[in-house]
Coordinates of C-alpha atoms in Angstrom, one line a residue:
M12 CA 106.3 152.1 181.8
F13 CA 105.3 153.0 179.0
L14 CA 104.1 152.3 175.5
T15 CA 102.1 153.8 172.5
I16 CA 100.2 152.2 169.4
S17 CA 99.6 154.5 166.9
A18 CA 98.0 154.5 163.7
T19 CA 97.0 157.2 161.0
G20 CA 94.1 156.8 158.7
T21 CA 91.8 158.4 155.7
P22 CA 88.0 159.5 155.5
E23 CA 87.6 156.0 154.2
R24 CA 89.5 154.2 156.5
P25 CA 89.7 156.3 159.7
A26 CA 92.4 156.1 161.9
T27 CA 90.1 156.0 165.0
D28 CA 89.5 152.3 163.8
L29 CA 92.2 151.7 166.5
G30 CA 89.6 151.8 169.1
F31 CA 87.3 149.4 168.0
L32 CA 90.2 146.8 167.6
L33 CA 91.9 147.4 171.4
H34 CA 88.0 147.2 172.4
K35 CA 89.0 150.7 174.4
H36 CA 87.0 153.9 173.5
P37 CA 88.9 156.8 172.3
D38 CA 86.8 159.4 174.7
K39 CA 87.3 157.4 177.5
S40 CA 90.6 157.2 180.4
Q41 CA 90.9 153.4 181.9
A42 CA 92.3 152.0 184.5
F43 CA 92.6 147.9 185.1
S44 CA 94.2 146.3 188.3
T45 CA 96.9 143.6 188.4
S46 CA 98.9 141.8 190.9
Y47 CA 101.8 144.0 190.6
G48 CA 100.1 147.6 190.0
T49 CA 97.7 149.5 187.9
A50 CA 97.6 149.7 184.0
H51 CA 95.9 153.0 182.5
V52 CA 94.6 153.0 178.6
L53 CA 94.5 156.3 177.2
Y54 CA 94.6 158.3 173.9
P55 CA 96.6 161.5 173.8
E56 CA 95.2 162.1 170.4
A57 CA 92.3 160.6 168.5
S58 CA 91.5 161.9 165.1
V59 CA 90.2 160.7 161.4
E60 CA 93.7 161.2 160.6
R61 CA 96.0 159.7 163.4
C62 CA 95.1 157.9 166.5
T63 CA 97.2 157.2 169.6
A64 CA 96.7 154.7 172.1
A65 CA 98.8 154.8 175.3
L66 CA 99.5 152.1 177.8
L67 CA 100.9 153.7 181.0
L68 CA 102.1 150.5 183.9
E69 CA 102.1 152.0 187.1
V70 CA 103.8 149.2 188.8
D71 CA 103.2 148.9 192.6
A72 CA 106.9 147.8 194.2
V73 CA 105.9 146.4 197.0
A74 CA 103.6 144.3 195.8
L75 CA 105.7 142.9 193.2
V76 CA 108.2 142.0 195.9
R77 CA 105.6 140.0 197.7
R78 CA 104.6 137.9 194.9
G79 CA 108.1 136.9 194.8
K80 CA 108.5 136.1 198.6
G81 CA 111.0 133.8 199.1
K82 CA 114.6 133.3 200.3
G83 CA 116.0 133.3 196.1
R84 CA 117.7 130.5 194.6
G85 CA 121.7 129.9 195.3
G86 CA 121.3 132.7 198.0
A87 CA 122.7 135.6 196.0
P88 CA 124.1 138.1 198.3
D89 CA 122.1 141.3 196.8
A90 CA 119.1 139.2 196.1
A91 CA 117.1 141.2 198.7
L92 CA 118.4 144.6 197.7
A93 CA 117.2 143.9 194.4
Q94 CA 114.2 143.1 194.9
Y95 CA 113.9 147.2 195.5
V96 CA 116.4 148.5 193.6
N97 CA 115.5 147.6 189.9
D98 CA 113.9 149.0 186.8
R99 CA 110.7 146.9 186.9
P100 CA 108.9 150.7 187.2
Y101 CA 110.4 152.4 184.5
A102 CA 111.7 149.7 181.2
A103 CA 109.5 147.8 179.3
S104 CA 109.6 144.4 180.4
S105 CA 107.7 140.8 181.1
L106 CA 105.6 143.3 183.2
L107 CA 104.7 145.1 179.9
A108 CA 103.7 142.0 177.9
V109 CA 101.7 140.6 180.4
A110 CA 99.8 144.0 180.8
L111 CA 99.3 143.7 176.9
S112 CA 97.8 140.5 176.8
S113 CA 95.2 141.3 179.9
V114 CA 94.4 144.5 178.6
F115 CA 94.3 143.9 174.8
S116 CA 93.5 140.3 174.9
S117 CA 90.7 140.8 172.5
A118 CA 93.1 142.4 169.8
M119 CA 95.7 140.0 170.2
K120 CA 93.3 137.3 169.6
G121 CA 92.5 139.0 166.3
A122 CA 88.8 139.2 167.4
C123 CA 86.2 142.8 166.9
A124 CA 82.8 141.7 167.1
A125 CA 81.5 145.1 166.2
R126 CA 83.7 144.9 163.0
P127 CA 84.5 141.9 162.3
D128 CA 86.5 142.9 159.1
L129 CA 88.8 144.8 161.0
P130 CA 91.1 142.6 162.1
A131 CA 92.5 140.9 159.1
R132 CA 92.9 144.3 157.8
P133 CA 96.8 145.5 157.9
L134 CA 97.1 149.1 159.5
P135 CA 100.1 151.9 158.7
L136 CA 101.4 151.3 162.7
R137 CA 103.7 153.0 164.5
I138 CA 104.7 151.8 168.2
E139 CA 107.0 153.5 170.5
V140 CA 108.6 152.0 173.9
P141 CA 110.5 154.9 175.0
A142 CA 112.6 152.7 177.3
L143 CA 113.3 149.2 176.6
P144 CA 116.4 146.8 177.9
A145 CA 118.3 145.4 175.1
R146 CA 121.1 142.7 176.1
G147 CA 122.5 143.0 173.3
G148 CA 122.2 146.6 172.1
P149 CA 120.6 148.1 169.1
D150 CA 121.8 145.1 167.0
I151 CA 119.7 142.4 168.6
V152 CA 116.3 144.7 168.3
R153 CA 116.7 145.1 164.6
A154 CA 117.6 141.3 164.1
L155 CA 114.2 140.6 166.1
F156 CA 111.9 142.8 164.9
E157 CA 113.2 143.6 161.1
P158 CA 112.6 140.1 159.7
L159 CA 109.0 140.0 161.0
G160 CA 108.4 143.7 158.6
W161 CA 109.4 146.1 160.9
T162 CA 111.4 149.3 160.0
V163 CA 113.0 149.8 163.2
T164 CA 114.6 152.6 165.1
A165 CA 116.8 151.9 168.2
Q166 CA 118.3 154.6 169.9
P167 CA 120.6 153.7 172.8
V168 CA 120.2 155.4 175.9
A169 CA 123.0 156.9 177.4
L170 CA 124.2 156.1 181.1
D171 CA 124.7 159.8 181.7
A172 CA 123.8 162.5 179.1
E173 CA 126.4 165.0 180.9
F174 CA 129.2 162.4 181.1
P175 CA 129.0 161.0 177.5
Q176 CA 132.4 159.0 178.2
W177 CA 130.4 156.6 180.1
G178 CA 129.2 155.4 177.3
D179 CA 125.6 153.8 176.6
S180 CA 123.2 151.7 179.0
R181 CA 121.9 148.6 178.0
Y182 CA 118.6 150.8 177.5
V183 CA 116.8 151.6 174.0
G184 CA 114.3 154.0 172.6
L185 CA 112.6 152.0 170.2
V186 CA 110.1 153.0 167.5
L187 CA 108.7 150.4 165.2
E188 CA 106.9 151.3 161.8
S189 CA 105.1 149.2 159.6
A190 CA 101.9 149.7 156.9
E191 CA 102.0 145.7 156.3
L192 CA 101.2 144.2 159.8
T193 CA 97.9 143.6 161.6
L194 CA 97.4 145.0 165.3
A195 CA 96.9 141.5 166.2
E196 CA 100.4 140.5 164.8
A197 CA 102.0 143.7 166.3
L198 CA 100.7 142.9 170.1
R199 CA 101.8 139.1 169.4
H200 CA 105.4 140.1 168.3
L201 CA 105.6 143.0 171.6
Y202 CA 104.1 139.9 174.2
V203 CA 106.7 137.8 172.8
L204 CA 110.2 139.9 171.9
L205 CA 110.0 142.4 175.3
P206 CA 111.0 139.8 177.7
V207 CA 113.2 138.2 175.0
L208 CA 115.0 141.6 174.7
D209 CA 115.1 141.7 178.7
D210 CA 116.1 138.5 178.9
A211 CA 114.5 137.8 182.1
K212 CA 111.0 137.3 183.4
H213 CA 109.3 138.9 186.8
Y214 CA 107.6 134.6 187.2
W215 CA 108.8 131.6 187.1
V216 CA 108.3 129.9 183.7
A217 CA 106.1 126.9 184.1
P218 CA 105.5 124.3 181.3
D219 CA 102.5 126.3 180.1
E220 CA 104.9 129.0 179.1
V221 CA 105.7 126.9 175.9
D222 CA 102.1 126.9 174.8
K223 CA 101.6 130.5 175.9
L224 CA 105.0 131.0 173.1
L225 CA 103.7 128.8 170.5
R226 CA 100.2 130.5 170.6
A227 CA 101.9 134.1 170.2
G228 CA 104.2 132.7 167.3
E229 CA 101.8 131.2 165.2
G230 CA 102.6 132.3 162.1
W231 CA 106.2 133.6 162.4
L232 CA 108.1 132.1 165.1
P233 CA 108.8 128.9 163.4
D234 CA 110.8 130.5 160.1
H235 CA 111.9 133.7 162.3
P236 CA 115.7 132.9 161.7
E237 CA 116.3 133.9 165.6
H238 CA 114.2 131.5 166.2
R239 CA 116.6 129.4 168.8
L240 CA 117.6 132.7 170.7
I241 CA 114.0 134.0 170.9
T242 CA 112.8 130.5 172.6
S243 CA 115.6 129.9 174.9
R244 CA 115.3 133.8 176.2
Y245 CA 111.9 133.6 176.5
L246 CA 111.6 130.1 178.4
S247 CA 114.7 131.6 181.0
R248 CA 117.0 129.4 179.5
R249 CA 115.4 126.2 180.9
W250 CA 116.6 123.3 178.6
S251 CA 113.9 121.2 179.0
L252 CA 111.4 123.8 177.7
T253 CA 113.1 125.3 175.4
R254 CA 114.0 121.3 173.8
Q255 CA 110.2 121.0 173.6
A256 CA 109.2 124.2 172.1
M257 CA 112.1 123.8 169.6
E258 CA 110.6 120.3 169.0
R259 CA 107.0 121.4 168.5
L260 CA 108.3 124.1 166.1
E261 CA 110.2 121.6 163.8
L262 CA 106.7 119.9 163.5
V263 CA 105.3 122.9 162.1
R264 CA 107.6 123.5 159.9
L265 CA 107.4 120.0 158.5
A266 CA 104.1 120.3 158.4
E267 CA 103.8 123.6 156.4
A268 CA 106.6 122.1 154.1
D269 CA 104.4 119.0 153.5
D270 CA 101.0 120.9 152.9
S271 CA 99.5 119.1 156.0
E272 CA 98.4 119.5 159.6
V273 CA 101.0 118.7 162.7
E274 CA 98.8 116.0 163.9
E275 CA 98.9 113.9 160.3
I276 CA 103.2 114.6 160.9
D277 CA 103.3 113.6 164.9
N278 CA 101.0 110.4 164.6
A279 CA 104.0 108.0 165.4
V280 CA 102.7 107.1 168.7
D281 CA 99.1 105.3 169.1
E282 CA 97.6 107.2 172.3
S283 CA 95.4 104.1 172.9
T284 CA 98.5 101.9 174.1
D285 CA 101.1 103.5 177.0
T286 CA 104.2 102.2 175.9
E287 CA 106.3 105.3 177.3
E288 CA 108.4 104.3 180.4
K289 CA 107.4 106.0 183.7
P290 CA 110.2 108.0 185.1
V291 CA 111.5 106.7 188.0
P292 CA 110.6 109.3 191.1
L293 CA 113.9 110.8 192.6
A294 CA 113.0 109.5 196.6
V295 CA 113.6 105.7 194.7
Q296 CA 116.8 106.9 193.6
R297 CA 118.0 108.4 196.2
R298 CA 116.8 104.8 198.3
D299 CA 118.1 102.4 195.7
A300 CA 121.7 105.1 196.1
I301 CA 122.0 104.6 199.8
V302 CA 121.2 100.9 199.9
A303 CA 124.1 100.8 196.4
A304 CA 126.4 102.3 198.7
L305 CA 125.8 100.3 202.1
Q306 CA 126.4 97.1 200.3
A307 CA 129.8 98.5 198.8
S308 CA 130.9 99.6 202.2
G309 CA 130.0 95.9 203.8
A310 CA 128.3 97.1 206.5
A311 CA 125.9 94.8 208.4
R312 CA 124.5 97.1 211.3
V313 CA 123.1 100.7 210.2
L314 CA 121.7 103.3 211.6
D315 CA 119.1 105.5 209.4
L316 CA 119.4 109.1 211.8
G317 CA 116.1 111.0 210.8
C318 CA 114.0 107.6 209.3
G319 CA 110.8 109.9 208.9
Q320 CA 108.1 107.4 207.9
G321 CA 110.6 104.3 207.3
Q322 CA 110.8 104.1 203.7
L323 CA 114.6 103.4 204.0
V324 CA 114.3 101.3 207.1
Q325 CA 111.8 99.1 205.0
A326 CA 114.1 98.9 201.8
L327 CA 116.8 97.9 204.3
L328 CA 114.9 94.9 205.7
K329 CA 114.7 93.5 202.4
D330 CA 118.3 92.6 202.3
V331 CA 119.5 90.1 204.8
R332 CA 123.1 91.4 204.4
F333 CA 121.6 94.2 206.9
T334 CA 121.7 92.2 210.1
E335 CA 120.4 95.2 212.3
I336 CA 119.0 98.5 211.5
V337 CA 118.1 101.1 213.9
G338 CA 115.4 104.4 212.9
V339 CA 116.0 107.2 215.2
D340 CA 113.7 110.4 214.9
V341 CA 112.8 113.2 216.8
S342 CA 108.9 113.0 216.0
V343 CA 106.7 110.1 217.8
R344 CA 104.2 110.9 214.8
A345 CA 107.0 109.8 212.5
L346 CA 107.9 106.7 214.1
T347 CA 104.3 105.7 214.9
I348 CA 104.0 105.8 211.0
A349 CA 106.8 104.2 210.5
A350 CA 106.2 101.1 212.8
R351 CA 102.8 100.7 210.9
R352 CA 104.5 100.8 207.8
L353 CA 106.8 97.9 208.8
K354 CA 104.1 96.3 210.5
L355 CA 106.1 95.5 213.3
D356 CA 103.5 94.2 215.3
R357 CA 103.1 91.0 212.7
L358 CA 106.6 90.6 211.6
G359 CA 107.9 86.9 212.2
E360 CA 110.4 86.9 215.5
R361 CA 113.7 87.0 213.3
Q362 CA 112.6 89.9 211.4
A363 CA 111.6 92.0 214.3
S364 CA 114.7 91.4 215.7
R365 CA 116.5 93.2 213.0
V366 CA 114.7 96.3 213.4
T367 CA 114.7 98.6 216.4
L368 CA 112.9 101.8 216.1
F369 CA 113.7 104.8 218.7
Q370 CA 112.9 108.4 219.4
G371 CA 116.0 110.7 219.8
S372 CA 117.5 114.2 218.9
L373 CA 120.5 114.4 216.7
A374 CA 121.7 117.7 218.4
Y375 CA 122.9 115.5 221.3
T376 CA 125.2 113.0 221.8
D377 CA 123.7 109.5 222.5
K378 CA 125.7 106.6 223.6
R379 CA 122.6 104.4 222.2
L380 CA 124.0 105.4 218.9
K381 CA 127.6 104.2 219.0
G382 CA 129.0 101.1 217.9
Y383 CA 127.7 100.8 214.2
D384 CA 128.6 99.8 210.6
A385 CA 127.0 102.7 208.9
A386 CA 124.5 105.9 209.8
V387 CA 122.5 107.6 207.0
L388 CA 121.4 111.3 206.9
S389 CA 119.0 111.2 204.3
E390 CA 117.1 114.6 203.5
V391 CA 118.3 115.6 207.2
I392 CA 121.0 118.3 207.5
E393 CA 119.1 121.3 205.6
H394 CA 116.1 120.9 208.3
L395 CA 118.4 122.3 211.0
D396 CA 119.0 125.5 211.6
L397 CA 122.8 126.4 210.4
P398 CA 123.9 127.5 214.4
R399 CA 122.6 123.6 214.8
L400 CA 124.5 122.1 212.3
P401 CA 127.9 121.7 214.4
A402 CA 126.1 119.7 217.1
L403 CA 124.8 117.0 214.9
E404 CA 128.4 117.1 213.1
Y405 CA 129.7 115.8 216.5
A406 CA 126.8 113.9 217.6
V407 CA 127.3 111.7 214.5
F408 CA 131.3 111.8 212.9
G409 CA 132.8 112.9 216.8
S410 CA 130.8 110.7 219.2
A411 CA 128.9 107.9 217.5
R412 CA 131.7 107.5 214.7
P413 CA 130.4 104.6 212.5
R414 CA 132.5 103.2 209.9
T415 CA 130.7 104.8 207.1
V416 CA 128.5 107.8 207.1
L417 CA 126.2 108.6 204.0
V418 CA 124.8 112.1 203.9
T419 CA 122.2 113.2 201.1
T420 CA 120.4 116.7 200.6
P421 CA 119.0 118.7 197.7
N422 CA 121.5 120.2 195.2
V423 CA 120.0 124.1 195.3
E424 CA 121.6 124.4 191.6
Y425 CA 119.4 122.0 190.3
N426 CA 116.1 123.5 191.4
V427 CA 115.8 125.9 188.0
R428 CA 114.6 122.2 186.3
W429 CA 111.8 121.5 188.9
E430 CA 109.0 123.0 186.1
T431 CA 106.7 123.3 189.2
L432 CA 108.5 124.7 191.7
P433 CA 108.1 128.5 191.9
A434 CA 111.0 130.7 191.7
G435 CA 112.5 131.8 194.9
H436 CA 111.4 128.8 196.6
S437 CA 113.0 125.8 198.5
R438 CA 112.0 122.5 197.8
H439 CA 110.2 121.9 200.7
G440 CA 108.9 124.5 203.5
D441 CA 110.8 123.2 206.1
H442 CA 114.2 123.5 204.7
R443 CA 116.4 126.0 206.4
F444 CA 118.8 125.9 203.6
E445 CA 119.9 124.3 200.1
W446 CA 123.5 124.3 199.3
T447 CA 125.2 124.4 196.2
R448 CA 127.7 121.5 195.0
E449 CA 130.3 123.4 195.9
E450 CA 129.0 124.6 199.6
F451 CA 128.0 120.9 200.6
R452 CA 131.7 120.0 199.1
A453 CA 133.5 122.3 201.4
W454 CA 130.8 121.6 204.1
A455 CA 131.8 117.7 203.8
R456 CA 135.6 118.2 203.4
R457 CA 135.5 120.0 206.7
V458 CA 133.7 117.4 208.6
A459 CA 135.9 114.6 207.2
E460 CA 139.0 116.3 208.0
R461 CA 138.2 117.3 211.4
H462 CA 137.2 114.0 212.4
G463 CA 139.4 111.5 210.8
Y464 CA 137.0 110.4 207.5
D465 CA 137.8 110.3 204.0
V466 CA 135.0 112.0 201.6
E467 CA 134.0 110.9 198.1
F468 CA 130.9 112.5 196.4
T469 CA 128.2 110.8 194.2
P470 CA 125.7 112.5 192.0
V471 CA 121.8 111.0 192.6
G472 CA 119.7 111.4 190.0
P473 CA 119.9 112.7 186.3
D474 CA 123.7 114.9 186.2
D475 CA 122.5 117.8 184.3
P476 CA 125.9 118.9 182.9
E477 CA 125.0 122.6 183.5
V478 CA 123.2 122.6 187.1
G479 CA 124.7 119.1 188.3
P480 CA 122.0 116.5 190.0
P481 CA 119.1 116.8 191.7
T482 CA 120.6 115.3 194.9
Q483 CA 124.2 115.1 196.1
M484 CA 125.4 112.7 198.3
A485 CA 128.6 112.2 200.5
V486 CA 130.2 108.8 201.5
F487 CA 132.1 109.5 204.5
S488 CA 134.6 106.6 205.4
M489 CA 136.9 106.4 208.5
A490 CA 140.2 107.0 207.9
S491 CA 142.4 103.5 208.5
A492 CA 144.4 105.3 210.7
Q493 CA 141.5 106.7 212.8
S494 CA 139.0 103.8 212.8
N495 CA 140.1 103.2 216.5
T496 CA 141.2 106.4 218.0
P497 CA 138.7 107.4 220.4
T498 CA 137.4 110.8 220.8
T499 CA 139.2 112.6 223.4
A500 CA 138.2 114.5 226.7
K501 CA 138.8 118.0 224.9
E502 CA 136.7 117.5 221.7
E503 CA 133.8 116.1 223.8
K504 CA 134.1 119.4 226.0
A505 CA 134.4 121.4 223.0
A506 CA 131.4 119.9 221.2

């Protein structure tokens, strides 16, 4: 991965001033260690008339894979191969942008203690990037750089020079030239637009990326004709972050138009008083949805299978319509905490008679689970290895056979909306899998058909138009013709 920055000069303003601005001496070759390889800075030429600084990023492909260790969102079949077969070591991308900000951090900020007058002085600059991925081709490269004062040459790279009929690749050889920009402005343009052109980042986009974008885009991004495209791509199309960035950019434009400070425009809220409603945690929304579904089913005797620390049991105890509540979990420690949460040793006789906790495994049939109106499997199935799932299916739907079964599980498609969830990671370290909406519905329909249930699906939490809700719930209701049909000996043997 390679980039060169060249400047021309005169005896009065020598080109070697570039060394002062970059804080890298032209007579030295320097190496900087990064978490994904080594960045080298060297000067192929350094004279009064012309000075060129080269940044060579030597990517450690194995280190890059280890940093992104995880199962990957959505379980794409080629995810494992793509970790090793890609263009990351060769084509300019977010890796190079991060190296620029790290190696040339002072230059990007416009700081030069040795020559304080230099950073504000425009330079005759020429920047070359031999291999730049450009999703959208040369046209998008020109659309992004030309409004910033660059003369752009974007030469498409053929897929194979020996087979011109194959056409061009998505890569271009880029040359940028300008005599109107400072070095700090040039570096900030590259820092933002390299990953925008690649339309990908090698790391998870967290909320602080909005601040990074606005800092690097100060003075040019708000008025750029493609600011929406830049913002969306830079933030990996995360709609919540993109919306936040666009709102802040609009404030900047309003402040500039009014010749005032952003703080003067954005003063509608008195920070001394907190009037904003706090969002309801997803766990609470999930419990409320389960309780509402149980109420709608008319269930009185309820099983909480995989009850954990007893939060749902506690919620059900508050409703007198649930006359018997049984919590089952394989963990003795979880049951101990649940008993402490419910204050079982201090409950009155009537309340205590409504609740029972016992240890059990959902991988085996258990006659104690038979005869109940409803069963709940809340955030349980994803903790099982997939080969063990059929055993749970039979234990609940084939053997216990409550009239209603509620199953909730994470929707893996929604994971991209969690701003603090690292890319490639599940929501919980113990999750053996996380399903898409289609995968969950296909499984639920197979289970319903096999065991004589009807099934409907309900979103839990905000239902995003693109990726759906954070939690998906299936409501199984025993088909009327099956309500009194016993499990056959053949089915028992098969299980």
